[in-house]
Amino acid sequence: DQQVKQNSPSLSVQEGRISILNCDYTNSMFDYFLWYKKYPAEGPTFLISISSIKDKNEDGRFTVFLNKSAKHLSLHIVPSQPGDSAVYFCAAIMVGGGSNYKLTFGKGTLLTVNP
Amino acid sequence: EADIYQTPRYLVIGTGKKITLECSQTMGHDKMYWYQQDPGMELHLIHYSYGVNSTEKGDLSSESTVSRIRTEHFPLTLESARPSHTSQYLCASSESWGRREKLFFGSGTQLSVL
C-alpha cells in the first residue's frame, strides 16, 4: 500500500508559467517532507524540504506548501524554466525514525516545461 | 554537498554473471543506502547500513547482498544476474541533524541483464 502518492504521472507547462506538483500521504506519523529532482540516467538531487511544524517553505523559485489536515503537499515552481524539466519525487520521513530511519518515496511526476 | 560516486554508470551483462556495483562517499556519512528504481515507479529501498559491519535489508526483497567494511564504501553484489534484475540502482548516503535526514544520491548504475 503506497504511503506517498503522486497521482499525476506527468505535467506539461509553458516556460514562465507556474508549475504545481502535488503529493498526498496516508501516514499521519510522517513529520518531514522532501522534494527531489531527477534527470534521466542520473541520481535524484535534493530540492527543498518542509517540517510538519510549518505550512510553507520557500527557496528561490521553489515553494513547498504543506496542509497537514489534508495530508497534502505541493511544490510550486515560479517561473518555470526549460531546465526544470525532470521527474520530481516527493518523499516523507516518519516521526522517530532514529535507528529505523526510512525515507518513503512517491512514484514521481514528470514535468515538461515547453519553451 | 556530499560527494558520492557510483561505478559503473551503465552495465550490460549476460544471465548468470556475478556483478558488483561500487559506491563510495567522501563525506564520512555513517548511513548509506541502496535503492532500486524502474521508470515511472517509486524508489524502493533494498539495503541500508548505519555504519561499519552493519547492514540491513530494506523494504523491497532483493537477491543482492551488500557489505560495509569501510565507512566510505558500500558495494552491492549480485551472485548470478538475471533479466529480472534489470533496473537502475541508486546509492545514497545521509547526514542527519536532530531527527531530520537528507539523502545525497550518486548518479546511479543502469543495469541491463540479457
JSON list of C-alpha atoms in Angstrom, two decimals:
[
{"chain": "A", "resi": 1, "resn": "ASP", "atom": "CA", "xyz": [0.00, 0.00, 0.00]},
{"chain": "A", "resi": 2, "resn": "GLN", "atom": "CA", "xyz": [1.52, 3.26, -1.14]},
{"chain": "A", "resi": 3, "resn": "GLN", "atom": "CA", "xyz": [2.00, 5.73, 1.69]},
{"chain": "A", "resi": 4, "resn": "VAL", "atom": "CA", "xyz": [3.19, 8.58, -0.53]},
{"chain": "A", "resi": 5, "resn": "LYS", "atom": "CA", "xyz": [1.19, 9.19, -3.68]},
{"chain": "A", "resi": 6, "resn": "GLN", "atom": "CA", "xyz": [1.86, 11.39, -6.65]},
{"chain": "A", "resi": 7, "resn": "ASN", "atom": "CA", "xyz": [-1.26, 10.90, -8.72]},
{"chain": "A", "resi": 8, "resn": "SER", "atom": "CA", "xyz": [-0.15, 12.85, -11.76]},
{"chain": "A", "resi": 9, "resn": "PRO", "atom": "CA", "xyz": [2.45, 10.88, -13.73]},
{"chain": "A", "resi": 10, "resn": "SER", "atom": "CA", "xyz": [3.17, 13.89, -15.90]},
{"chain": "A", "resi": 11, "resn": "LEU", "atom": "CA", "xyz": [2.66, 17.64, -16.18]},
{"chain": "A", "resi": 12, "resn": "SER", "atom": "CA", "xyz": [3.34, 19.99, -19.07]},
{"chain": "A", "resi": 13, "resn": "VAL", "atom": "CA", "xyz": [3.61, 23.79, -18.68]},
{"chain": "A", "resi": 14, "resn": "GLN", "atom": "CA", "xyz": [4.79, 26.74, -20.70]},
{"chain": "A", "resi": 15, "resn": "GLU", "atom": "CA", "xyz": [8.04, 28.49, -19.88]},
{"chain": "A", "resi": 16, "resn": "GLY", "atom": "CA", "xyz": [7.48, 31.38, -17.49]},
{"chain": "A", "resi": 17, "resn": "ARG", "atom": "CA", "xyz": [4.23, 29.96, -16.05]},
{"chain": "A", "resi": 18, "resn": "ILE", "atom": "CA", "xyz": [3.73, 28.28, -12.70]},
{"chain": "A", "resi": 19, "resn": "SER", "atom": "CA", "xyz": [4.26, 24.54, -12.24]},
{"chain": "A", "resi": 20, "resn": "ILE", "atom": "CA", "xyz": [2.34, 22.90, -9.39]},
{"chain": "A", "resi": 21, "resn": "LEU", "atom": "CA", "xyz": [3.26, 19.35, -8.43]},
{"chain": "A", "resi": 22, "resn": "ASN", "atom": "CA", "xyz": [1.10, 17.56, -5.90]},
{"chain": "A", "resi": 23, "resn": "CYS", "atom": "CA", "xyz": [1.74, 14.87, -3.35]},
{"chain": "A", "resi": 24, "resn": "ASP", "atom": "CA", "xyz": [-0.57, 13.09, -0.89]},
{"chain": "A", "resi": 25, "resn": "TYR", "atom": "CA", "xyz": [0.36, 10.88, 2.02]},
{"chain": "A", "resi": 26, "resn": "THR", "atom": "CA", "xyz": [-1.60, 8.47, 4.15]},
{"chain": "A", "resi": 27, "resn": "ASN", "atom": "CA", "xyz": [0.63, 8.01, 7.19]},
{"chain": "A", "resi": 28, "resn": "SER", "atom": "CA", "xyz": [-0.02, 10.71, 9.80]},
{"chain": "A", "resi": 29, "resn": "MET", "atom": "CA", "xyz": [3.28, 9.81, 11.50]},
{"chain": "A", "resi": 30, "resn": "PHE", "atom": "CA", "xyz": [5.27, 11.44, 8.71]},
{"chain": "A", "resi": 31, "resn": "ASP", "atom": "CA", "xyz": [6.70, 14.71, 10.02]},
{"chain": "A", "resi": 32, "resn": "TYR", "atom": "CA", "xyz": [9.27, 15.79, 7.45]},
{"chain": "A", "resi": 33, "resn": "PHE", "atom": "CA", "xyz": [8.85, 16.00, 3.71]},
{"chain": "A", "resi": 34, "resn": "LEU", "atom": "CA", "xyz": [11.35, 16.43, 0.89]},
{"chain": "A", "resi": 35, "resn": "TRP", "atom": "CA", "xyz": [11.25, 17.00, -2.84]},
{"chain": "A", "resi": 36, "resn": "TYR", "atom": "CA", "xyz": [13.89, 15.53, -5.13]},
{"chain": "A", "resi": 37, "resn": "LYS", "atom": "CA", "xyz": [14.52, 16.25, -8.78]},
{"chain": "A", "resi": 38, "resn": "LYS", "atom": "CA", "xyz": [15.80, 13.55, -11.12]},
{"chain": "A", "resi": 39, "resn": "TYR", "atom": "CA", "xyz": [17.11, 13.76, -14.66]},
{"chain": "A", "resi": 40, "resn": "PRO", "atom": "CA", "xyz": [17.20, 10.59, -16.81]},
{"chain": "A", "resi": 41, "resn": "ALA", "atom": "CA", "xyz": [20.15, 8.31, -16.05]},
{"chain": "A", "resi": 42, "resn": "GLU", "atom": "CA", "xyz": [21.10, 10.49, -13.05]},
{"chain": "A", "resi": 43, "resn": "GLY", "atom": "CA", "xyz": [20.56, 10.16, -9.32]},
{"chain": "A", "resi": 44, "resn": "PRO", "atom": "CA", "xyz": [17.95, 12.33, -7.57]},
{"chain": "A", "resi": 45, "resn": "THR", "atom": "CA", "xyz": [19.12, 15.66, -6.20]},
{"chain": "A", "resi": 46, "resn": "PHE", "atom": "CA", "xyz": [17.63, 17.31, -3.14]},
{"chain": "A", "resi": 47, "resn": "LEU", "atom": "CA", "xyz": [15.47, 20.31, -3.95]},
{"chain": "A", "resi": 48, "resn": "ILE", "atom": "CA", "xyz": [13.57, 21.56, -0.92]},
{"chain": "A", "resi": 49, "resn": "SER", "atom": "CA", "xyz": [12.09, 20.25, 2.33]},
{"chain": "A", "resi": 50, "resn": "ILE", "atom": "CA", "xyz": [9.48, 21.16, 4.91]},
{"chain": "A", "resi": 51, "resn": "SER", "atom": "CA", "xyz": [8.88, 20.21, 8.51]},
{"chain": "A", "resi": 52, "resn": "SER", "atom": "CA", "xyz": [5.39, 19.39, 9.72]},
{"chain": "A", "resi": 53, "resn": "ILE", "atom": "CA", "xyz": [5.53, 22.35, 12.10]},
{"chain": "A", "resi": 54, "resn": "LYS", "atom": "CA", "xyz": [5.46, 24.68, 9.07]},
{"chain": "A", "resi": 55, "resn": "ASP", "atom": "CA", "xyz": [2.97, 25.15, 6.28]},
{"chain": "A", "resi": 56, "resn": "LYS", "atom": "CA", "xyz": [5.28, 26.83, 3.79]},
{"chain": "A", "resi": 57, "resn": "ASN", "atom": "CA", "xyz": [8.95, 26.86, 2.87]},
{"chain": "A", "resi": 58, "resn": "GLU", "atom": "CA", "xyz": [10.43, 28.94, 0.10]},
{"chain": "A", "resi": 59, "resn": "ASP", "atom": "CA", "xyz": [13.78, 28.77, -1.70]},
{"chain": "A", "resi": 60, "resn": "GLY", "atom": "CA", "xyz": [14.14, 30.99, -4.73]},
{"chain": "A", "resi": 61, "resn": "ARG", "atom": "CA", "xyz": [11.74, 29.88, -7.44]},
{"chain": "A", "resi": 62, "resn": "PHE", "atom": "CA", "xyz": [10.65, 26.85, -5.41]},
{"chain": "A", "resi": 63, "resn": "THR", "atom": "CA", "xyz": [7.99, 26.88, -2.69]},
{"chain": "A", "resi": 64, "resn": "VAL", "atom": "CA", "xyz": [6.58, 23.88, -0.87]},
{"chain": "A", "resi": 65, "resn": "PHE", "atom": "CA", "xyz": [3.21, 24.07, 0.87]},
{"chain": "A", "resi": 66, "resn": "LEU", "atom": "CA", "xyz": [2.04, 21.58, 3.47]},
{"chain": "A", "resi": 67, "resn": "ASN", "atom": "CA", "xyz": [-1.58, 21.00, 4.51]},
{"chain": "A", "resi": 68, "resn": "LYS", "atom": "CA", "xyz": [-1.38, 18.55, 7.40]},
{"chain": "A", "resi": 69, "resn": "SER", "atom": "CA", "xyz": [-5.12, 18.19, 7.87]},
{"chain": "A", "resi": 70, "resn": "ALA", "atom": "CA", "xyz": [-5.49, 17.15, 4.23]},
{"chain": "A", "resi": 71, "resn": "LYS", "atom": "CA", "xyz": [-2.22, 15.16, 4.26]},
{"chain": "A", "resi": 72, "resn": "HIS", "atom": "CA", "xyz": [-1.25, 17.03, 1.14]},
{"chain": "A", "resi": 73, "resn": "LEU", "atom": "CA", "xyz": [1.79, 18.92, -0.01]},
{"chain": "A", "resi": 74, "resn": "SER", "atom": "CA", "xyz": [2.57, 20.74, -3.21]},
{"chain": "A", "resi": 75, "resn": "LEU", "atom": "CA", "xyz": [5.66, 22.10, -4.92]},
{"chain": "A", "resi": 76, "resn": "HIS", "atom": "CA", "xyz": [5.32, 25.38, -6.80]},
{"chain": "A", "resi": 77, "resn": "ILE", "atom": "CA", "xyz": [7.90, 26.46, -9.35]},
{"chain": "A", "resi": 78, "resn": "VAL", "atom": "CA", "xyz": [7.64, 30.07, -10.49]},
{"chain": "A", "resi": 79, "resn": "PRO", "atom": "CA", "xyz": [8.60, 30.94, -13.14]},
{"chain": "A", "resi": 80, "resn": "SER", "atom": "CA", "xyz": [9.12, 27.57, -14.78]},
{"chain": "A", "resi": 81, "resn": "GLN", "atom": "CA", "xyz": [12.16, 27.16, -17.00]},
{"chain": "A", "resi": 82, "resn": "PRO", "atom": "CA", "xyz": [13.01, 24.50, -19.61]},
{"chain": "A", "resi": 83, "resn": "GLY", "atom": "CA", "xyz": [15.86, 23.31, -17.36]},
{"chain": "A", "resi": 84, "resn": "ASP", "atom": "CA", "xyz": [13.26, 22.38, -14.75]},
{"chain": "A", "resi": 85, "resn": "SER", "atom": "CA", "xyz": [12.10, 19.54, -16.99]},
{"chain": "A", "resi": 86, "resn": "ALA", "atom": "CA", "xyz": [12.73, 16.41, -14.93]},
{"chain": "A", "resi": 87, "resn": "VAL", "atom": "CA", "xyz": [11.00, 13.86, -12.73]},
{"chain": "A", "resi": 88, "resn": "TYR", "atom": "CA", "xyz": [10.09, 15.22, -9.31]},
{"chain": "A", "resi": 89, "resn": "PHE", "atom": "CA", "xyz": [9.82, 12.84, -6.37]},
{"chain": "A", "resi": 90, "resn": "CYS", "atom": "CA", "xyz": [8.02, 13.58, -3.15]},
{"chain": "A", "resi": 91, "resn": "ALA", "atom": "CA", "xyz": [9.44, 11.81, -0.08]},
{"chain": "A", "resi": 92, "resn": "ALA", "atom": "CA", "xyz": [8.47, 11.57, 3.58]},
{"chain": "A", "resi": 93, "resn": "ILE", "atom": "CA", "xyz": [10.08, 10.58, 6.87]},
{"chain": "A", "resi": 94, "resn": "MET", "atom": "CA", "xyz": [8.36, 9.01, 9.83]},
{"chain": "A", "resi": 95, "resn": "VAL", "atom": "CA", "xyz": [8.47, 10.54, 13.29]},
{"chain": "A", "resi": 96, "resn": "GLY", "atom": "CA", "xyz": [11.10, 8.95, 15.48]},
{"chain": "A", "resi": 97, "resn": "GLY", "atom": "CA", "xyz": [12.97, 7.46, 12.56]},
{"chain": "A", "resi": 98, "resn": "GLY", "atom": "CA", "xyz": [16.12, 7.08, 14.61]},
{"chain": "A", "resi": 99, "resn": "SER", "atom": "CA", "xyz": [17.77, 3.76, 14.01]},
{"chain": "A", "resi": 100, "resn": "ASN", "atom": "CA", "xyz": [14.79, 2.66, 11.95]},
{"chain": "A", "resi": 101, "resn": "TYR", "atom": "CA", "xyz": [15.04, 5.60, 9.60]},
{"chain": "A", "resi": 102, "resn": "LYS", "atom": "CA", "xyz": [13.43, 5.02, 6.22]},
{"chain": "A", "resi": 103, "resn": "LEU", "atom": "CA", "xyz": [12.60, 7.52, 3.51]},
{"chain": "A", "resi": 104, "resn": "THR", "atom": "CA", "xyz": [9.38, 6.74, 1.62]},
{"chain": "A", "resi": 105, "resn": "PHE", "atom": "CA", "xyz": [9.13, 7.97, -1.96]},
{"chain": "A", "resi": 106, "resn": "GLY", "atom": "CA", "xyz": [6.24, 8.59, -4.32]},
{"chain": "A", "resi": 107, "resn": "LYS", "atom": "CA", "xyz": [6.31, 7.39, -7.94]},
{"chain": "A", "resi": 108, "resn": "GLY", "atom": "CA", "xyz": [7.31, 10.78, -9.26]},
{"chain": "A", "resi": 109, "resn": "THR", "atom": "CA", "xyz": [5.83, 13.32, -11.68]},
{"chain": "A", "resi": 110, "resn": "LEU", "atom": "CA", "xyz": [7.48, 14.04, -15.00]},
{"chain": "A", "resi": 111, "resn": "LEU", "atom": "CA", "xyz": [7.49, 17.80, -15.53]},
{"chain": "A", "resi": 112, "resn": "THR", "atom": "CA", "xyz": [7.99, 19.13, -19.05]},
{"chain": "A", "resi": 113, "resn": "VAL", "atom": "CA", "xyz": [8.50, 22.86, -19.46]},
{"chain": "A", "resi": 114, "resn": "ASN", "atom": "CA", "xyz": [7.98, 23.93, -23.05]},
{"chain": "A", "resi": 115, "resn": "PRO", "atom": "CA", "xyz": [9.91, 26.94, -24.45]},
{"chain": "B", "resi": 1, "resn": "GLU", "atom": "CA", "xyz": [27.07, 18.85, -0.65]},
{"chain": "B", "resi": 2, "resn": "ALA", "atom": "CA", "xyz": [28.05, 15.20, -0.32]},
{"chain": "B", "resi": 3, "resn": "ASP", "atom": "CA", "xyz": [30.26, 13.61, -2.91]},
{"chain": "B", "resi": 4, "resn": "ILE", "atom": "CA", "xyz": [29.05, 10.12, -3.68]},
{"chain": "B", "resi": 5, "resn": "TYR", "atom": "CA", "xyz": [30.28, 8.07, -6.57]},
{"chain": "B", "resi": 6, "resn": "GLN", "atom": "CA", "xyz": [28.88, 5.04, -8.31]},
{"chain": "B", "resi": 7, "resn": "THR", "atom": "CA", "xyz": [30.55, 2.84, -10.90]},
{"chain": "B", "resi": 8, "resn": "PRO", "atom": "CA", "xyz": [29.85, 1.70, -13.48]},
{"chain": "B", "resi": 9, "resn": "ARG", "atom": "CA", "xyz": [27.26, 4.15, -14.82]},
{"chain": "B", "resi": 10, "resn": "TYR", "atom": "CA", "xyz": [25.98, 1.59, -17.31]},
{"chain": "B", "resi": 11, "resn": "LEU", "atom": "CA", "xyz": [26.39, -2.18, -17.33]},
{"chain": "B", "resi": 12, "resn": "VAL", "atom": "CA", "xyz": [25.11, -4.70, -19.87]},
{"chain": "B", "resi": 13, "resn": "ILE", "atom": "CA", "xyz": [25.77, -8.27, -18.85]},
{"chain": "B", "resi": 14, "resn": "GLY", "atom": "CA", "xyz": [24.67, -11.79, -19.62]},
{"chain": "B", "resi": 15, "resn": "THR", "atom": "CA", "xyz": [22.50, -14.00, -17.44]},
{"chain": "B", "resi": 16, "resn": "GLY", "atom": "CA", "xyz": [24.36, -15.91, -14.73]},
{"chain": "B", "resi": 17, "resn": "LYS", "atom": "CA", "xyz": [27.25, -13.49, -14.36]},
{"chain": "B", "resi": 18, "resn": "LYS", "atom": "CA", "xyz": [28.38, -12.18, -11.00]},
{"chain": "B", "resi": 19, "resn": "ILE", "atom": "CA", "xyz": [28.44, -8.41, -10.72]},
{"chain": "B", "resi": 20, "resn": "THR", "atom": "CA", "xyz": [29.44, -5.84, -8.13]},
{"chain": "B", "resi": 21, "resn": "LEU", "atom": "CA", "xyz": [28.16, -2.29, -8.18]},
{"chain": "B", "resi": 22, "resn": "GLU", "atom": "CA", "xyz": [30.52, 0.12, -6.46]},
{"chain": "B", "resi": 23, "resn": "CYS", "atom": "CA", "xyz": [29.54, 3.04, -4.25]},
{"chain": "B", "resi": 24, "resn": "SER", "atom": "CA", "xyz": [31.83, 5.37, -2.36]},
{"chain": "B", "resi": 25, "resn": "GLN", "atom": "CA", "xyz": [31.27, 8.59, -0.48]},
{"chain": "B", "resi": 26, "resn": "THR", "atom": "CA", "xyz": [33.81, 11.08, 0.82]},
{"chain": "B", "resi": 27, "resn": "MET", "atom": "CA", "xyz": [31.74, 12.90, 3.42]},
{"chain": "B", "resi": 28, "resn": "GLY", "atom": "CA", "xyz": [32.21, 10.46, 6.26]},
{"chain": "B", "resi": 29, "resn": "HIS", "atom": "CA", "xyz": [28.47, 9.70, 6.48]},
{"chain": "B", "resi": 30, "resn": "ASP", "atom": "CA", "xyz": [27.65, 6.72, 8.66]},
{"chain": "B", "resi": 31, "resn": "LYS", "atom": "CA", "xyz": [24.35, 5.95, 6.92]},
{"chain": "B", "resi": 32, "resn": "MET", "atom": "CA", "xyz": [24.31, 4.54, 3.41]},
{"chain": "B", "resi": 33, "resn": "TYR", "atom": "CA", "xyz": [21.55, 3.08, 1.27]},
{"chain": "B", "resi": 34, "resn": "TRP", "atom": "CA", "xyz": [20.83, 1.22, -1.94]},
{"chain": "B", "resi": 35, "resn": "TYR", "atom": "CA", "xyz": [17.63, 1.98, -3.83]},
{"chain": "B", "resi": 36, "resn": "GLN", "atom": "CA", "xyz": [16.22, 0.33, -6.93]},
{"chain": "B", "resi": 37, "resn": "GLN", "atom": "CA", "xyz": [14.12, 2.30, -9.36]},
{"chain": "B", "resi": 38, "resn": "ASP", "atom": "CA", "xyz": [12.27, 1.43, -12.54]},
{"chain": "B", "resi": 39, "resn": "PRO", "atom": "CA", "xyz": [10.81, 4.08, -14.89]},
{"chain": "B", "resi": 40, "resn": "GLY", "atom": "CA", "xyz": [7.55, 5.53, -13.59]},
{"chain": "B", "resi": 41, "resn": "MET", "atom": "CA", "xyz": [7.93, 3.81, -10.26]},
{"chain": "B", "resi": 42, "resn": "GLU", "atom": "CA", "xyz": [8.96, 4.92, -6.79]},
{"chain": "B", "resi": 43, "resn": "LEU", "atom": "CA", "xyz": [12.41, 4.37, -5.38]},
{"chain": "B", "resi": 44, "resn": "HIS", "atom": "CA", "xyz": [12.48, 1.13, -3.40]},
{"chain": "B", "resi": 45, "resn": "LEU", "atom": "CA", "xyz": [14.93, 0.67, -0.54]},
{"chain": "B", "resi": 46, "resn": "ILE", "atom": "CA", "xyz": [16.72, -2.67, -0.91]},
{"chain": "B", "resi": 47, "resn": "HIS", "atom": "CA", "xyz": [19.61, -2.34, 1.58]},
{"chain": "B", "resi": 48, "resn": "TYR", "atom": "CA", "xyz": [20.87, 0.07, 4.19]},
{"chain": "B", "resi": 49, "resn": "SER", "atom": "CA", "xyz": [23.73, 0.42, 6.63]},
{"chain": "B", "resi": 50, "resn": "TYR", "atom": "CA", "xyz": [24.15, 2.57, 9.71]},
{"chain": "B", "resi": 51, "resn": "GLY", "atom": "CA", "xyz": [27.88, 2.03, 10.00]},
{"chain": "B", "resi": 52, "resn": "VAL", "atom": "CA", "xyz": [30.79, -0.34, 9.52]},
{"chain": "B", "resi": 53, "resn": "ASN", "atom": "CA", "xyz": [29.79, -4.02, 9.76]},
{"chain": "B", "resi": 54, "resn": "SER", "atom": "CA", "xyz": [26.11, -3.04, 9.91]},
{"chain": "B", "resi": 55, "resn": "THR", "atom": "CA", "xyz": [23.80, -4.00, 7.03]},
{"chain": "B", "resi": 56, "resn": "GLU", "atom": "CA", "xyz": [20.06, -4.49, 6.85]},
{"chain": "B", "resi": 57, "resn": "LYS", "atom": "CA", "xyz": [17.58, -5.49, 4.16]},
{"chain": "B", "resi": 58, "resn": "GLY", "atom": "CA", "xyz": [15.17, -2.83, 3.02]},
{"chain": "B", "resi": 59, "resn": "ASP", "atom": "CA", "xyz": [11.50, -2.84, 2.15]},
{"chain": "B", "resi": 60, "resn": "LEU", "atom": "CA", "xyz": [11.88, -4.50, -1.25]},
{"chain": "B", "resi": 61, "resn": "SER", "atom": "CA", "xyz": [13.15, -8.04, -1.29]},
{"chain": "B", "resi": 62, "resn": "SER", "atom": "CA", "xyz": [16.33, -8.32, -3.32]},
{"chain": "B", "resi": 63, "resn": "GLU", "atom": "CA", "xyz": [18.63, -11.19, -4.24]},
{"chain": "B", "resi": 64, "resn": "SER", "atom": "CA", "xyz": [21.58, -8.84, -3.97]},
{"chain": "B", "resi": 65, "resn": "THR", "atom": "CA", "xyz": [23.92, -8.62, -0.99]},
{"chain": "B", "resi": 66, "resn": "VAL", "atom": "CA", "xyz": [25.93, -5.73, 0.45]},
{"chain": "B", "resi": 67, "resn": "SER", "atom": "CA", "xyz": [28.91, -5.23, 2.69]},
{"chain": "B", "resi": 68, "resn": "ARG", "atom": "CA", "xyz": [30.22, -2.32, 4.77]},
{"chain": "B", "resi": 69, "resn": "ILE", "atom": "CA", "xyz": [33.82, -2.93, 5.71]},
{"chain": "B", "resi": 70, "resn": "ARG", "atom": "CA", "xyz": [34.82, 0.71, 5.47]},
{"chain": "B", "resi": 71, "resn": "THR", "atom": "CA", "xyz": [32.73, 3.79, 6.23]},
{"chain": "B", "resi": 72, "resn": "GLU", "atom": "CA", "xyz": [33.16, 5.23, 2.76]},
{"chain": "B", "resi": 73, "resn": "HIS", "atom": "CA", "xyz": [32.46, 2.07, 0.74]},
{"chain": "B", "resi": 74, "resn": "PHE", "atom": "CA", "xyz": [29.15, 0.22, 0.29]},
{"chain": "B", "resi": 75, "resn": "PRO", "atom": "CA", "xyz": [29.28, -2.22, -2.65]},
{"chain": "B", "resi": 76, "resn": "LEU", "atom": "CA", "xyz": [26.30, -4.25, -3.87]},
{"chain": "B", "resi": 77, "resn": "THR", "atom": "CA", "xyz": [26.79, -7.73, -5.33]},
{"chain": "B", "resi": 78, "resn": "LEU", "atom": "CA", "xyz": [24.59, -9.98, -7.44]},
{"chain": "B", "resi": 79, "resn": "GLU", "atom": "CA", "xyz": [25.97, -13.54, -7.48]},
{"chain": "B", "resi": 80, "resn": "SER", "atom": "CA", "xyz": [24.03, -14.60, -10.57]},
{"chain": "B", "resi": 81, "resn": "ALA", "atom": "CA", "xyz": [22.41, -11.85, -12.63]},
{"chain": "B", "resi": 82, "resn": "ARG", "atom": "CA", "xyz": [19.01, -12.46, -14.26]},
{"chain": "B", "resi": 83, "resn": "PRO", "atom": "CA", "xyz": [16.92, -10.35, -16.65]},
{"chain": "B", "resi": 84, "resn": "SER", "atom": "CA", "xyz": [14.57, -9.52, -13.74]},
{"chain": "B", "resi": 85, "resn": "HIS", "atom": "CA", "xyz": [17.48, -7.65, -12.15]},
{"chain": "B", "resi": 86, "resn": "THR", "atom": "CA", "xyz": [17.43, -5.10, -14.97]},
{"chain": "B", "resi": 87, "resn": "SER", "atom": "CA", "xyz": [16.86, -1.75, -13.28]},
{"chain": "B", "resi": 88, "resn": "GLN", "atom": "CA", "xyz": [18.52, 1.43, -12.11]},
{"chain": "B", "resi": 89, "resn": "TYR", "atom": "CA", "xyz": [20.42, 1.08, -8.83]},
{"chain": "B", "resi": 90, "resn": "LEU", "atom": "CA", "xyz": [20.93, 4.22, -6.77]},
{"chain": "B", "resi": 91, "resn": "CYS", "atom": "CA", "xyz": [23.33, 4.53, -3.86]},
{"chain": "B", "resi": 92, "resn": "ALA", "atom": "CA", "xyz": [22.84, 7.23, -1.24]},
{"chain": "B", "resi": 93, "resn": "SER", "atom": "CA", "xyz": [24.30, 8.47, 1.99]},
{"chain": "B", "resi": 94, "resn": "SER", "atom": "CA", "xyz": [22.76, 10.77, 4.52]},
{"chain": "B", "resi": 95, "resn": "GLU", "atom": "CA", "xyz": [23.55, 13.41, 7.05]},
{"chain": "B", "resi": 96, "resn": "SER", "atom": "CA", "xyz": [21.26, 13.97, 9.95]},
{"chain": "B", "resi": 97, "resn": "TRP", "atom": "CA", "xyz": [20.58, 16.69, 12.46]},
{"chain": "B", "resi": 98, "resn": "GLY", "atom": "CA", "xyz": [18.18, 16.04, 15.26]},
{"chain": "B", "resi": 99, "resn": "ARG", "atom": "CA", "xyz": [15.54, 13.85, 13.65]},
{"chain": "B", "resi": 100, "resn": "ARG", "atom": "CA", "xyz": [15.99, 15.34, 10.24]},
{"chain": "B", "resi": 101, "resn": "GLU", "atom": "CA", "xyz": [17.66, 13.44, 7.44]},
{"chain": "B", "resi": 102, "resn": "LYS", "atom": "CA", "xyz": [18.74, 14.45, 3.95]},
{"chain": "B", "resi": 103, "resn": "LEU", "atom": "CA", "xyz": [19.85, 11.89, 1.41]},
{"chain": "B", "resi": 104, "resn": "PHE", "atom": "CA", "xyz": [22.53, 12.53, -1.18]},
{"chain": "B", "resi": 105, "resn": "PHE", "atom": "CA", "xyz": [22.43, 10.24, -4.18]},
{"chain": "B", "resi": 106, "resn": "GLY", "atom": "CA", "xyz": [25.04, 9.01, -6.58]},
{"chain": "B", "resi": 107, "resn": "SER", "atom": "CA", "xyz": [24.48, 9.13, -10.33]},
{"chain": "B", "resi": 108, "resn": "GLY", "atom": "CA", "xyz": [23.19, 5.58, -10.37]},
{"chain": "B", "resi": 109, "resn": "THR", "atom": "CA", "xyz": [24.06, 2.40, -12.24]},
{"chain": "B", "resi": 110, "resn": "GLN", "atom": "CA", "xyz": [21.76, 1.38, -15.08]},
{"chain": "B", "resi": 111, "resn": "LEU", "atom": "CA", "xyz": [21.95, -2.42, -15.18]},
{"chain": "B", "resi": 112, "resn": "SER", "atom": "CA", "xyz": [20.71, -4.45, -18.15]},
{"chain": "B", "resi": 113, "resn": "VAL", "atom": "CA", "xyz": [20.83, -8.23, -17.92]},
{"chain": "B", "resi": 114, "resn": "LEU", "atom": "CA", "xyz": [20.37, -10.04, -21.22]}
]
